[in-house]
Every structure is written in C-alpha cells, then in structure tokens.
mmCIF file of N, CA, C and O in Angstrom:
data_model
loop_
_atom_site.group_PDB
_atom_site.id
_atom_site.type_symbol
_atom_site.label_atom_id
_atom_site.label_comp_id
_atom_site.label_asym_id
_atom_site.label_seq_id
_atom_site.Cartn_x
_atom_site.Cartn_y
_atom_site.Cartn_z
ATOM 1 N N MET A 1 2.115 -12.108 6.548
ATOM 2 C CA MET A 1 2.691 -10.833 6.199
ATOM 3 C C MET A 1 1.606 -10.000 5.523
ATOM 4 O O MET A 1 0.923 -10.471 4.624
ATOM 5 N N ARG A 2 1.459 -8.764 5.962
ATOM 6 C CA ARG A 2 0.459 -7.861 5.381
ATOM 7 C C ARG A 2 1.157 -6.852 4.476
ATOM 8 O O ARG A 2 2.095 -6.177 4.897
ATOM 9 N N LEU A 3 0.696 -6.772 3.240
ATOM 10 C CA LEU A 3 1.213 -5.819 2.265
ATOM 11 C C LEU A 3 0.114 -4.837 1.925
ATOM 12 O O LEU A 3 -1.033 -5.244 1.731
ATOM 13 N N ILE A 4 0.472 -3.563 1.814
ATOM 14 C CA ILE A 4 -0.485 -2.580 1.318
ATOM 15 C C ILE A 4 0.084 -1.980 0.044
ATOM 16 O O ILE A 4 1.222 -1.529 -0.004
ATOM 17 N N LEU A 5 -0.702 -2.030 -1.010
ATOM 18 C CA LEU A 5 -0.346 -1.480 -2.315
ATOM 19 C C LEU A 5 -1.080 -0.164 -2.480
ATOM 20 O O LEU A 5 -2.290 -0.101 -2.251
ATOM 21 N N VAL A 6 -0.359 0.881 -2.893
ATOM 22 C CA VAL A 6 -0.953 2.206 -3.004
ATOM 23 C C VAL A 6 -0.740 2.738 -4.423
ATOM 24 O O VAL A 6 0.393 2.856 -4.888
ATOM 25 N N ASP A 7 -1.842 3.038 -5.081
ATOM 26 C CA ASP A 7 -1.788 3.610 -6.432
ATOM 27 C C ASP A 7 -3.128 4.262 -6.707
ATOM 28 O O ASP A 7 -4.162 3.777 -6.265
ATOM 29 N N ASP A 8 -3.101 5.369 -7.442
ATOM 30 C CA ASP A 8 -4.348 6.069 -7.764
ATOM 31 C C ASP A 8 -5.070 5.450 -8.951
ATOM 32 O O ASP A 8 -6.172 5.860 -9.284
ATOM 33 N N GLU A 9 -4.477 4.435 -9.569
ATOM 34 C CA GLU A 9 -5.099 3.773 -10.712
ATOM 35 C C GLU A 9 -5.598 2.387 -10.304
ATOM 36 O O GLU A 9 -4.801 1.477 -10.067
ATOM 37 N N PRO A 10 -6.915 2.216 -10.215
ATOM 38 C CA PRO A 10 -7.473 0.928 -9.783
ATOM 39 C C PRO A 10 -7.022 -0.267 -10.616
ATOM 40 O O PRO A 10 -6.851 -1.358 -10.081
ATOM 41 N N ARG A 11 -6.805 -0.078 -11.902
ATOM 42 C CA ARG A 11 -6.360 -1.192 -12.756
ATOM 43 C C ARG A 11 -4.979 -1.698 -12.334
ATOM 44 O O ARG A 11 -4.723 -2.902 -12.361
ATOM 45 N N ILE A 12 -4.102 -0.769 -11.995
ATOM 46 C CA ILE A 12 -2.759 -1.145 -11.546
ATOM 47 C C ILE A 12 -2.865 -1.939 -10.245
ATOM 48 O O ILE A 12 -2.238 -2.993 -10.087
ATOM 49 N N LEU A 13 -3.664 -1.433 -9.309
ATOM 50 C CA LEU A 13 -3.844 -2.128 -8.034
ATOM 51 C C LEU A 13 -4.408 -3.533 -8.245
ATOM 52 O O LEU A 13 -3.962 -4.494 -7.622
ATOM 53 N N SER A 14 -5.382 -3.632 -9.120
ATOM 54 C CA SER A 14 -5.999 -4.925 -9.393
ATOM 55 C C SER A 14 -4.976 -5.906 -9.963
ATOM 56 O O SER A 14 -4.897 -7.062 -9.531
ATOM 57 N N GLY A 15 -4.195 -5.447 -10.918
ATOM 58 C CA GLY A 15 -3.186 -6.310 -11.542
ATOM 59 C C GLY A 15 -2.107 -6.745 -10.565
ATOM 60 O O GLY A 15 -1.718 -7.922 -10.530
ATOM 61 N N LEU A 16 -1.614 -5.812 -9.759
ATOM 62 C CA LEU A 16 -0.593 -6.159 -8.763
ATOM 63 C C LEU A 16 -1.147 -7.125 -7.719
ATOM 64 O O LEU A 16 -0.485 -8.091 -7.341
ATOM 65 N N SER A 17 -2.347 -6.852 -7.254
ATOM 66 C CA SER A 17 -2.974 -7.731 -6.261
ATOM 67 C C SER A 17 -3.127 -9.141 -6.809
ATOM 68 O O SER A 17 -2.800 -10.125 -6.140
ATOM 69 N N ARG A 18 -3.618 -9.223 -8.021
ATOM 70 C CA ARG A 18 -3.830 -10.526 -8.655
ATOM 71 C C ARG A 18 -2.495 -11.270 -8.813
ATOM 72 O O ARG A 18 -2.396 -12.459 -8.510
ATOM 73 N N ALA A 19 -1.468 -10.559 -9.240
ATOM 74 C CA ALA A 19 -0.154 -11.185 -9.431
ATOM 75 C C ALA A 19 0.420 -11.690 -8.106
ATOM 76 O O ALA A 19 0.954 -12.803 -8.041
ATOM 77 N N LEU A 20 0.295 -10.895 -7.062
ATOM 78 C CA LEU A 20 0.827 -11.315 -5.767
ATOM 79 C C LEU A 20 0.043 -12.480 -5.180
ATOM 80 O O LEU A 20 0.615 -13.404 -4.609
ATOM 81 N N ARG A 21 -1.258 -12.432 -5.319
ATOM 82 C CA ARG A 21 -2.089 -13.512 -4.773
ATOM 83 C C ARG A 21 -1.884 -14.822 -5.521
ATOM 84 O O ARG A 21 -1.967 -15.893 -4.944
ATOM 85 N N SER A 22 -1.611 -14.718 -6.815
ATOM 86 C CA SER A 22 -1.437 -15.936 -7.611
ATOM 87 C C SER A 22 -0.002 -16.445 -7.571
ATOM 88 O O SER A 22 0.292 -17.483 -8.147
ATOM 89 N N SER A 23 0.880 -15.747 -6.853
ATOM 90 C CA SER A 23 2.279 -16.166 -6.790
ATOM 91 C C SER A 23 2.470 -17.413 -5.936
ATOM 92 O O SER A 23 3.556 -17.963 -5.893
ATOM 93 N N GLY A 24 1.409 -17.834 -5.262
ATOM 94 C CA GLY A 24 1.486 -19.064 -4.507
ATOM 95 C C GLY A 24 1.683 -18.889 -3.017
ATOM 96 O O GLY A 24 1.570 -19.845 -2.270
ATOM 97 N N SER A 25 1.974 -17.696 -2.561
ATOM 98 C CA SER A 25 2.178 -17.498 -1.133
ATOM 99 C C SER A 25 0.842 -17.260 -0.437
ATOM 100 O O SER A 25 0.178 -16.255 -0.650
ATOM 101 N N ARG A 26 0.454 -18.171 0.396
ATOM 102 C CA ARG A 26 -0.792 -18.053 1.150
ATOM 103 C C ARG A 26 -0.596 -17.224 2.417
ATOM 104 O O ARG A 26 -1.545 -16.933 3.125
ATOM 105 N N ASP A 27 0.652 -16.874 2.696
ATOM 106 C CA ASP A 27 0.961 -16.116 3.913
ATOM 107 C C ASP A 27 0.792 -14.618 3.734
ATOM 108 O O ASP A 27 0.964 -13.872 4.689
ATOM 109 N N TRP A 28 0.508 -14.155 2.531
ATOM 110 C CA TRP A 28 0.401 -12.726 2.266
ATOM 111 C C TRP A 28 -1.044 -12.268 2.332
ATOM 112 O O TRP A 28 -1.919 -12.819 1.684
ATOM 113 N N ASP A 29 -1.268 -11.215 3.109
ATOM 114 C CA ASP A 29 -2.557 -10.531 3.140
ATOM 115 C C ASP A 29 -2.354 -9.242 2.360
ATOM 116 O O ASP A 29 -1.697 -8.317 2.844
ATOM 117 N N VAL A 30 -2.869 -9.186 1.135
ATOM 118 C CA VAL A 30 -2.668 -8.033 0.258
ATOM 119 C C VAL A 30 -3.888 -7.127 0.321
ATOM 120 O O VAL A 30 -5.011 -7.571 0.056
ATOM 121 N N VAL A 31 -3.669 -5.867 0.699
ATOM 122 C CA VAL A 31 -4.733 -4.867 0.715
ATOM 123 C C VAL A 31 -4.303 -3.700 -0.164
ATOM 124 O O VAL A 31 -3.128 -3.535 -0.465
ATOM 125 N N THR A 32 -5.274 -2.905 -0.589
ATOM 126 C CA THR A 32 -4.976 -1.798 -1.499
ATOM 127 C C THR A 32 -5.516 -0.482 -0.960
ATOM 128 O O THR A 32 -6.454 -0.458 -0.171
ATOM 129 N N ALA A 33 -4.906 0.595 -1.443
ATOM 130 C CA ALA A 33 -5.351 1.952 -1.126
ATOM 131 C C ALA A 33 -5.195 2.791 -2.384
ATOM 132 O O ALA A 33 -4.231 2.635 -3.133
ATOM 133 N N THR A 34 -6.147 3.687 -2.616
ATOM 134 C CA THR A 34 -6.121 4.489 -3.839
ATOM 135 C C THR A 34 -5.524 5.878 -3.640
ATOM 136 O O THR A 34 -5.517 6.683 -4.564
ATOM 137 N N SER A 35 -5.033 6.153 -2.441
ATOM 138 C CA SER A 35 -4.371 7.440 -2.181
ATOM 139 C C SER A 35 -3.495 7.305 -0.949
ATOM 140 O O SER A 35 -3.643 6.355 -0.161
ATOM 141 N N GLY A 36 -2.617 8.279 -0.775
ATOM 142 C CA GLY A 36 -1.788 8.295 0.416
ATOM 143 C C GLY A 36 -2.615 8.420 1.679
ATOM 144 O O GLY A 36 -2.360 7.737 2.678
ATOM 145 N N ASP A 37 -3.624 9.267 1.645
ATOM 146 C CA ASP A 37 -4.486 9.441 2.814
ATOM 147 C C ASP A 37 -5.234 8.150 3.149
ATOM 148 O O ASP A 37 -5.371 7.791 4.323
ATOM 149 N N ASP A 38 -5.706 7.461 2.119
ATOM 150 C CA ASP A 38 -6.390 6.184 2.318
ATOM 151 C C ASP A 38 -5.431 5.168 2.944
ATOM 152 O O ASP A 38 -5.787 4.443 3.867
ATOM 153 N N ALA A 39 -4.207 5.136 2.459
ATOM 154 C CA ALA A 39 -3.210 4.213 3.002
ATOM 155 C C ALA A 39 -2.928 4.504 4.470
ATOM 156 O O ALA A 39 -2.879 3.581 5.292
ATOM 157 N N LEU A 40 -2.766 5.766 4.816
ATOM 158 C CA LEU A 40 -2.499 6.130 6.208
ATOM 159 C C LEU A 40 -3.664 5.740 7.114
ATOM 160 O O LEU A 40 -3.460 5.249 8.233
ATOM 161 N N ALA A 41 -4.877 5.928 6.640
ATOM 162 C CA ALA A 41 -6.050 5.531 7.424
ATOM 163 C C ALA A 41 -6.061 4.018 7.639
ATOM 164 O O ALA A 41 -6.332 3.546 8.748
ATOM 165 N N GLN A 42 -5.765 3.269 6.597
ATOM 166 C CA GLN A 42 -5.738 1.810 6.725
ATOM 167 C C GLN A 42 -4.624 1.352 7.651
ATOM 168 O O GLN A 42 -4.796 0.414 8.435
ATOM 169 N N LEU A 43 -3.481 2.016 7.569
ATOM 170 C CA LEU A 43 -2.357 1.655 8.437
ATOM 171 C C LEU A 43 -2.643 1.980 9.901
ATOM 172 O O LEU A 43 -2.155 1.296 10.797
ATOM 173 N N THR A 44 -3.433 3.003 10.130
ATOM 174 C CA THR A 44 -3.823 3.343 11.500
ATOM 175 C C THR A 44 -4.697 2.232 12.077
ATOM 176 O O THR A 44 -4.574 1.881 13.246
ATOM 177 N N ASP A 45 -5.560 1.659 11.237
ATOM 178 C CA ASP A 45 -6.452 0.584 11.677
ATOM 179 C C ASP A 45 -5.715 -0.744 11.852
ATOM 180 O O ASP A 45 -6.015 -1.508 12.768
ATOM 181 N N ALA A 46 -4.785 -1.032 10.950
ATOM 182 C CA ALA A 46 -4.043 -2.299 11.004
ATOM 183 C C ALA A 46 -2.677 -2.094 10.361
ATOM 184 O O ALA A 46 -2.601 -1.678 9.204
ATOM 185 N N PRO A 47 -1.602 -2.354 11.087
ATOM 186 C CA PRO A 47 -0.261 -2.140 10.531
ATOM 187 C C PRO A 47 0.035 -3.083 9.371
ATOM 188 O O PRO A 47 -0.602 -4.120 9.220
ATOM 189 N N ALA A 48 0.996 -2.699 8.566
ATOM 190 C CA ALA A 48 1.441 -3.522 7.444
ATOM 191 C C ALA A 48 2.936 -3.778 7.579
ATOM 192 O O ALA A 48 3.668 -2.972 8.146
ATOM 193 N N ASP A 49 3.362 -4.895 7.034
ATOM 194 C CA ASP A 49 4.781 -5.232 7.020
ATOM 195 C C ASP A 49 5.497 -4.558 5.853
ATOM 196 O O ASP A 49 6.686 -4.237 5.947
ATOM 197 N N VAL A 50 4.762 -4.374 4.756
ATOM 198 C CA VAL A 50 5.331 -3.782 3.542
ATOM 199 C C VAL A 50 4.342 -2.781 2.971
ATOM 200 O O VAL A 50 3.150 -3.058 2.895
ATOM 201 N N VAL A 51 4.870 -1.616 2.572
ATOM 202 C CA VAL A 51 4.074 -0.608 1.871
ATOM 203 C C VAL A 51 4.738 -0.408 0.513
ATOM 204 O O VAL A 51 5.907 -0.037 0.440
ATOM 205 N N LEU A 52 3.987 -0.663 -0.543
ATOM 206 C CA LEU A 52 4.471 -0.484 -1.911
ATOM 207 C C LEU A 52 3.622 0.601 -2.549
ATOM 208 O O LEU A 52 2.407 0.455 -2.663
ATOM 209 N N SER A 53 4.277 1.700 -2.937
ATOM 210 C CA SER A 53 3.525 2.854 -3.418
ATOM 211 C C SER A 53 4.006 3.338 -4.776
ATOM 212 O O SER A 53 5.208 3.322 -5.068
ATOM 213 N N ASP A 54 3.049 3.814 -5.555
ATOM 214 C CA ASP A 54 3.342 4.543 -6.779
ATOM 215 C C ASP A 54 4.074 5.821 -6.384
ATOM 216 O O ASP A 54 3.833 6.383 -5.313
ATOM 217 N N VAL A 55 4.960 6.299 -7.218
ATOM 218 C CA VAL A 55 5.686 7.533 -6.933
ATOM 219 C C VAL A 55 4.822 8.749 -7.235
ATOM 220 O O VAL A 55 4.707 9.658 -6.415
ATOM 221 N N ASN A 56 4.209 8.762 -8.399
ATOM 222 C CA ASN A 56 3.445 9.929 -8.839
ATOM 223 C C ASN A 56 1.951 9.703 -8.669
ATOM 224 O O ASN A 56 1.347 8.942 -9.407
ATOM 225 N N MET A 57 1.398 10.376 -7.657
ATOM 226 C CA MET A 57 -0.044 10.319 -7.414
ATOM 227 C C MET A 57 -0.510 11.737 -7.096
ATOM 228 O O MET A 57 0.258 12.532 -6.554
ATOM 229 N N PRO A 58 -1.753 12.045 -7.432
ATOM 230 C CA PRO A 58 -2.275 13.360 -7.055
ATOM 231 C C PRO A 58 -2.407 13.454 -5.534
ATOM 232 O O PRO A 58 -2.578 12.444 -4.843
ATOM 233 N N GLY A 59 -2.317 14.647 -5.023
ATOM 234 C CA GLY A 59 -2.383 14.828 -3.571
ATOM 235 C C GLY A 59 -1.053 14.468 -2.958
ATOM 236 O O GLY A 59 -0.050 15.129 -3.189
ATOM 237 N N MET A 60 -1.018 13.392 -2.215
ATOM 238 C CA MET A 60 0.203 12.937 -1.565
ATOM 239 C C MET A 60 0.938 11.965 -2.491
ATOM 240 O O MET A 60 0.396 10.915 -2.849
ATOM 241 N N ASP A 61 2.172 12.308 -2.855
ATOM 242 C CA ASP A 61 2.933 11.411 -3.722
ATOM 243 C C ASP A 61 3.569 10.293 -2.900
ATOM 244 O O ASP A 61 3.546 10.303 -1.660
ATOM 245 N N GLY A 62 4.135 9.326 -3.580
ATOM 246 C CA GLY A 62 4.707 8.159 -2.923
ATOM 247 C C GLY A 62 5.813 8.476 -1.922
ATOM 248 O O GLY A 62 5.778 7.981 -0.791
ATOM 249 N N PRO A 63 6.819 9.286 -2.295
ATOM 250 C CA PRO A 63 7.867 9.595 -1.332
ATOM 251 C C PRO A 63 7.344 10.299 -0.073
ATOM 252 O O PRO A 63 7.800 10.015 1.034
ATOM 253 N N THR A 64 6.356 11.164 -0.235
ATOM 254 C CA THR A 64 5.766 11.832 0.926
ATOM 255 C C THR A 64 5.030 10.827 1.800
ATOM 256 O O THR A 64 5.136 10.855 3.031
ATOM 257 N N LEU A 65 4.288 9.929 1.171
ATOM 258 C CA LEU A 65 3.588 8.881 1.914
ATOM 259 C C LEU A 65 4.570 8.038 2.710
ATOM 260 O O LEU A 65 4.393 7.808 3.914
ATOM 261 N N LEU A 66 5.625 7.568 2.056
ATOM 262 C CA LEU A 66 6.569 6.685 2.739
ATOM 263 C C LEU A 66 7.309 7.414 3.860
ATOM 264 O O LEU A 66 7.593 6.814 4.903
ATOM 265 N N ALA A 67 7.589 8.691 3.683
ATOM 266 C CA ALA A 67 8.208 9.478 4.765
ATOM 267 C C ALA A 67 7.258 9.575 5.962
ATOM 268 O O ALA A 67 7.693 9.474 7.115
ATOM 269 N N GLU A 68 5.976 9.753 5.695
ATOM 270 C CA GLU A 68 4.988 9.835 6.776
ATOM 271 C C GLU A 68 4.827 8.482 7.475
ATOM 272 O O GLU A 68 4.705 8.419 8.701
ATOM 273 N N VAL A 69 4.840 7.415 6.705
ATOM 274 C CA VAL A 69 4.772 6.069 7.297
ATOM 275 C C VAL A 69 5.978 5.859 8.210
ATOM 276 O O VAL A 69 5.844 5.393 9.345
ATOM 277 N N ARG A 70 7.137 6.231 7.732
ATOM 278 C CA ARG A 70 8.359 6.075 8.534
ATOM 279 C C ARG A 70 8.305 6.929 9.801
ATOM 280 O O ARG A 70 8.746 6.508 10.862
ATOM 281 N N ARG A 71 7.756 8.126 9.699
ATOM 282 C CA ARG A 71 7.658 9.013 10.858
ATOM 283 C C ARG A 71 6.697 8.437 11.901
ATOM 284 O O ARG A 71 7.001 8.435 13.090
ATOM 285 N N ARG A 72 5.548 7.938 11.440
ATOM 286 C CA ARG A 72 4.524 7.449 12.361
ATOM 287 C C ARG A 72 4.830 6.065 12.923
ATOM 288 O O ARG A 72 4.488 5.750 14.053
ATOM 289 N N TRP A 73 5.415 5.221 12.096
ATOM 290 C CA TRP A 73 5.688 3.835 12.491
ATOM 291 C C TRP A 73 7.144 3.487 12.158
ATOM 292 O O TRP A 73 7.402 2.747 11.215
ATOM 293 N N PRO A 74 8.066 4.004 12.976
ATOM 294 C CA PRO A 74 9.507 3.793 12.675
ATOM 295 C C PRO A 74 9.921 2.322 12.747
ATOM 296 O O PRO A 74 9.354 1.535 13.421
#
C-alpha cells in the first residue's frame, strides 16, 4: 500500500513518516510531499492508495488538493 503524506512543515512529515514506518507494517510505502503541487506531481508519476493532507497550507490547501486528486483519479 502506498501512502502519500502532504504537509508544508517538514517536521510534521518527518514525525508522521517515522510513526507510520515504526508501526510494524512492512507493506506500507510512505512518501511525502511539501505542497499540493508536489503531491500532484508525485501522484502523476506513481499512484497512491491513500493521500493524507494537512488542511491549511500555503498555495493549495488540503481540501483543494483532495478535490483535485478525486477529479483526476476517481
């Protein structure tokens, strides 16, 4: 299962990634993106099963990102 975590704060991404990786599931491929645009670019290259996004980010906010993900990959 591929998860993409999206947040404009690298510390948050690092902490979430570390927590998910240490949860014991070896089946998870956790990747990160620091913006909505970065996430969309990564999703274009390789799809994800789960997108977890911060709500408040500069530029593209979380709800806008998730709406775009849903539009592009229903």
